[in-house]
Amino acid sequence: MSIVDDLGLGDRECVAIVGAGGKTTLLQTIGREAEGSNRRVILTTTTHMSPDQIGDPVVWSSDPREIDAALEPGSPLAVATRDHGHKIAGIEPADADRVFTETSVDWLVIEADGARRRPFKAPADHEPAVPSSATTVVVVAGIDALGHAPDEIAHRPELVARLTGAAPTEPLTIDHMAAVLLDES
């Protein structure tokens, strides 16, 4: 079995990966599993990534025509818009929608949430940055957050504490993590 099989990805998908503690690893794994296949795959973000988290080839544009021209079956394509040196800017959710509808991409895989390399988070009101064309949303959380206090390991620990009812210094339990992951507010 593969991650792609486990996720049940179909022939044409816009996959948004949100949460904390494994988004980039999942994005890269899907990309590796698509290598050498007949799939046209784009790997991108609607937030920011570290330069070491994207590989070649890269298209530095959100223009669907430029992206489509660079798509090759079996060779995942990274898409970004700016290199700030310490961070790479991805594309806006509306641009991701255009890329999904106006290119020949089979799988558009998007890291659609930031967590500052922390294993757990509670999203702010403006997060996650999921495009409306998303066909699959995958929520991740790092199991290594379990048993640690939000103020030690969480992005936005004050929001984690509010959603769980726990103090920011109280170790996270599985129930705390579930409360955050299942919150619909």
Tab-separated table of C-alpha atoms in Angstrom:
chain	number	residue	atom	x	y	z
A	1	MET	CA	0.000	0.000	0.000
A	2	SER	CA	1.017	3.578	-0.544
A	3	ILE	CA	-0.053	6.926	0.907
A	4	VAL	CA	-1.833	7.655	-2.372
A	5	ASP	CA	-3.791	4.395	-2.001
A	6	ASP	CA	-4.458	5.059	1.682
A	7	LEU	CA	-5.873	8.491	0.833
A	8	GLY	CA	-7.992	7.000	-1.948
A	9	LEU	CA	-6.879	9.597	-4.481
A	10	GLY	CA	-8.745	9.440	-7.755
A	11	ASP	CA	-7.720	10.415	-11.253
A	12	ARG	CA	-8.117	14.163	-10.681
A	13	GLU	CA	-7.684	15.650	-7.215
A	14	CYS	CA	-6.954	18.935	-5.501
A	15	VAL	CA	-5.535	17.852	-2.150
A	16	ALA	CA	-5.221	20.415	0.656
A	17	ILE	CA	-3.057	19.357	3.600
A	18	VAL	CA	-3.748	21.271	6.827
A	19	GLY	CA	-2.772	21.109	10.501
A	20	ALA	CA	0.721	20.643	11.897
A	21	GLY	CA	3.325	17.965	12.245
A	22	GLY	CA	3.711	16.293	8.867
A	23	LYS	CA	2.218	18.434	6.096
A	24	THR	CA	5.439	18.838	4.130
A	25	THR	CA	6.388	15.180	4.591
A	26	LEU	CA	2.991	14.111	3.264
A	27	LEU	CA	3.234	16.512	0.306
A	28	GLN	CA	6.711	15.236	-0.560
A	29	THR	CA	5.640	11.592	-0.161
A	30	ILE	CA	2.764	12.040	-2.598
A	31	GLY	CA	5.240	13.655	-4.995
A	32	ARG	CA	7.698	10.751	-4.671
A	33	GLU	CA	4.923	8.210	-5.213
A	34	ALA	CA	3.929	10.016	-8.420
A	35	GLU	CA	7.468	9.975	-9.845
A	36	GLY	CA	7.706	7.851	-12.952
A	37	SER	CA	3.919	7.526	-13.240
A	38	ASN	CA	1.726	8.930	-15.972
A	39	ARG	CA	0.330	11.541	-13.559
A	40	ARG	CA	0.856	15.268	-13.903
A	41	VAL	CA	1.416	16.469	-10.342
A	42	ILE	CA	1.891	19.928	-8.871
A	43	LEU	CA	3.259	20.450	-5.362
A	44	THR	CA	2.719	23.889	-3.839
A	45	THR	CA	1.591	25.875	-0.827
A	46	THR	CA	-0.952	28.588	-0.200
A	47	THR	CA	1.236	29.876	2.640
A	48	HIS	CA	5.040	29.764	2.932
A	49	MET	CA	7.647	27.031	2.957
A	50	SER	CA	11.314	26.798	3.686
A	51	PRO	CA	13.471	26.767	0.511
A	52	ASP	CA	14.765	23.312	1.453
A	53	GLN	CA	11.196	21.959	1.337
A	54	ILE	CA	10.687	22.284	-2.403
A	55	GLY	CA	12.553	20.484	-5.123
A	56	ASP	CA	13.195	20.849	-8.816
A	57	PRO	CA	11.672	21.456	-11.240
A	58	VAL	CA	10.078	24.717	-10.073
A	59	VAL	CA	7.856	27.190	-11.894
A	60	TRP	CA	8.069	30.663	-10.327
A	61	SER	CA	4.617	31.819	-11.378
A	62	SER	CA	0.934	31.360	-10.632
A	63	ASP	CA	-0.001	31.699	-14.316
A	64	PRO	CA	-1.836	28.512	-15.380
A	65	ARG	CA	-0.397	28.717	-18.927
A	66	GLU	CA	3.205	28.780	-17.689
A	67	ILE	CA	2.504	25.983	-15.228
A	68	ASP	CA	0.722	23.818	-17.813
A	69	ALA	CA	3.614	24.224	-20.245
A	70	ALA	CA	6.017	22.866	-17.601
A	71	LEU	CA	3.896	19.877	-16.523
A	72	GLU	CA	5.444	16.521	-17.377
A	73	PRO	CA	3.905	13.146	-16.543
A	74	GLY	CA	5.828	11.418	-13.753
A	75	SER	CA	7.837	14.506	-12.812
A	76	PRO	CA	6.159	16.425	-9.949
A	77	LEU	CA	6.369	20.164	-10.475
A	78	ALA	CA	6.864	22.621	-7.606
A	79	VAL	CA	5.027	25.926	-7.993
A	80	ALA	CA	5.956	29.057	-6.040
A	81	THR	CA	5.760	32.777	-6.606
A	82	ARG	CA	8.546	34.380	-4.599
A	83	ASP	CA	11.766	33.454	-2.852
A	84	HIS	CA	12.306	35.620	0.211
A	85	GLY	CA	15.575	33.846	1.021
A	86	HIS	CA	14.411	32.233	4.252
A	87	LYS	CA	10.875	31.477	2.981
A	88	ILE	CA	9.255	30.574	-0.332
A	89	ALA	CA	5.838	32.098	-1.026
A	90	GLY	CA	3.292	29.842	-2.638
A	91	ILE	CA	0.188	30.726	-4.581
A	92	GLU	CA	-3.060	32.261	-3.386
A	93	PRO	CA	-6.070	29.934	-2.936
A	94	ALA	CA	-7.850	31.631	-5.881
A	95	ASP	CA	-4.773	31.011	-8.058
A	96	ALA	CA	-4.796	27.357	-6.978
A	97	ASP	CA	-8.417	27.171	-8.141
A	98	ARG	CA	-7.382	28.570	-11.535
A	99	VAL	CA	-4.427	26.187	-11.803
A	100	PHE	CA	-6.697	23.237	-11.004
A	101	THR	CA	-9.356	24.195	-13.544
A	102	GLU	CA	-7.158	25.644	-16.323
A	103	THR	CA	-4.279	23.137	-16.524
A	104	SER	CA	-3.908	19.454	-17.311
A	105	VAL	CA	-2.835	18.647	-13.741
A	106	ASP	CA	-4.011	15.314	-12.353
A	107	TRP	CA	-3.125	16.000	-8.712
A	108	LEU	CA	-2.673	19.476	-7.288
A	109	VAL	CA	-1.221	18.901	-3.824
A	110	ILE	CA	-1.198	21.935	-1.543
A	111	GLU	CA	0.248	22.601	1.873
A	112	ALA	CA	-2.591	24.897	2.941
A	113	ASP	CA	-1.666	25.787	6.508
A	114	GLY	CA	1.343	27.094	8.395
A	115	ALA	CA	2.550	25.844	11.768
A	116	ARG	CA	6.086	27.248	12.099
A	117	ARG	CA	7.501	23.709	12.184
A	118	ARG	CA	5.541	22.851	15.315
A	119	PRO	CA	3.861	19.432	15.702
A	120	PHE	CA	0.453	20.774	16.750
A	121	LYS	CA	-1.703	23.840	16.213
A	122	ALA	CA	-5.093	25.404	16.468
A	123	PRO	CA	-5.976	27.513	13.435
A	124	ALA	CA	-6.644	31.231	13.644
A	125	ASP	CA	-9.822	32.637	12.112
A	126	HIS	CA	-8.086	33.247	8.755
A	127	GLU	CA	-6.744	29.680	8.491
A	128	PRO	CA	-6.382	27.304	6.794
A	129	ALA	CA	-5.942	28.678	3.267
A	130	VAL	CA	-7.860	25.922	1.447
A	131	PRO	CA	-8.838	26.577	-2.181
A	132	SER	CA	-12.531	26.171	-3.005
A	133	SER	CA	-11.588	23.537	-5.606
A	134	ALA	CA	-10.203	21.156	-2.957
A	135	THR	CA	-11.549	17.654	-3.483
A	136	THR	CA	-9.718	16.155	-0.513
A	137	VAL	CA	-8.644	17.822	2.731
A	138	VAL	CA	-6.182	15.946	4.922
A	139	VAL	CA	-5.718	17.090	8.523
A	140	VAL	CA	-2.431	16.137	10.171
A	141	ALA	CA	-1.111	16.401	13.715
A	142	GLY	CA	2.206	15.282	15.122
A	143	ILE	CA	1.786	12.479	17.627
A	144	ASP	CA	4.958	13.759	19.278
A	145	ALA	CA	2.854	16.640	20.675
A	146	LEU	CA	1.057	14.188	22.956
A	147	GLY	CA	2.141	14.617	26.571
A	148	HIS	CA	3.731	18.025	25.990
A	149	ALA	CA	2.384	21.404	27.047
A	150	PRO	CA	0.968	23.602	24.264
A	151	ASP	CA	3.293	26.465	25.194
A	152	GLU	CA	6.250	24.138	24.462
A	153	ILE	CA	5.180	22.573	21.172
A	154	ALA	CA	2.106	24.216	19.672
A	155	HIS	CA	1.671	26.949	17.130
A	156	ARG	CA	-0.891	29.317	18.682
A	157	PRO	CA	-0.795	27.650	22.121
A	158	GLU	CA	-3.338	30.125	23.496
A	159	LEU	CA	-5.896	28.873	20.954
A	160	VAL	CA	-5.069	25.254	21.790
A	161	ALA	CA	-5.636	26.051	25.477
A	162	ARG	CA	-8.932	27.805	24.745
A	163	LEU	CA	-10.273	24.916	22.663
A	164	THR	CA	-9.200	22.233	25.129
A	165	GLY	CA	-9.981	24.052	28.357
A	166	ALA	CA	-6.492	23.112	29.505
A	167	ALA	CA	-3.836	25.483	30.780
A	168	PRO	CA	-1.071	26.330	28.261
A	169	THR	CA	1.362	24.509	30.553
A	170	GLU	CA	-0.770	21.358	30.939
A	171	PRO	CA	0.405	18.300	28.969
A	172	LEU	CA	-1.785	17.488	25.979
A	173	THR	CA	-3.875	14.335	26.175
A	174	ILE	CA	-5.450	12.506	23.279
A	175	ASP	CA	-8.775	14.084	24.279
A	176	HIS	CA	-7.209	17.567	24.119
A	177	MET	CA	-5.823	16.880	20.664
A	178	ALA	CA	-9.152	15.476	19.473
A	179	ALA	CA	-10.976	18.566	20.781
A	180	VAL	CA	-8.772	20.807	18.635
A	181	LEU	CA	-8.850	18.587	15.546
A	182	LEU	CA	-12.634	18.174	15.654
A	183	ASP	CA	-13.500	21.778	16.461
A	184	GLU	CA	-15.759	23.325	13.832
A	185	SER	CA	-15.571	26.978	14.907
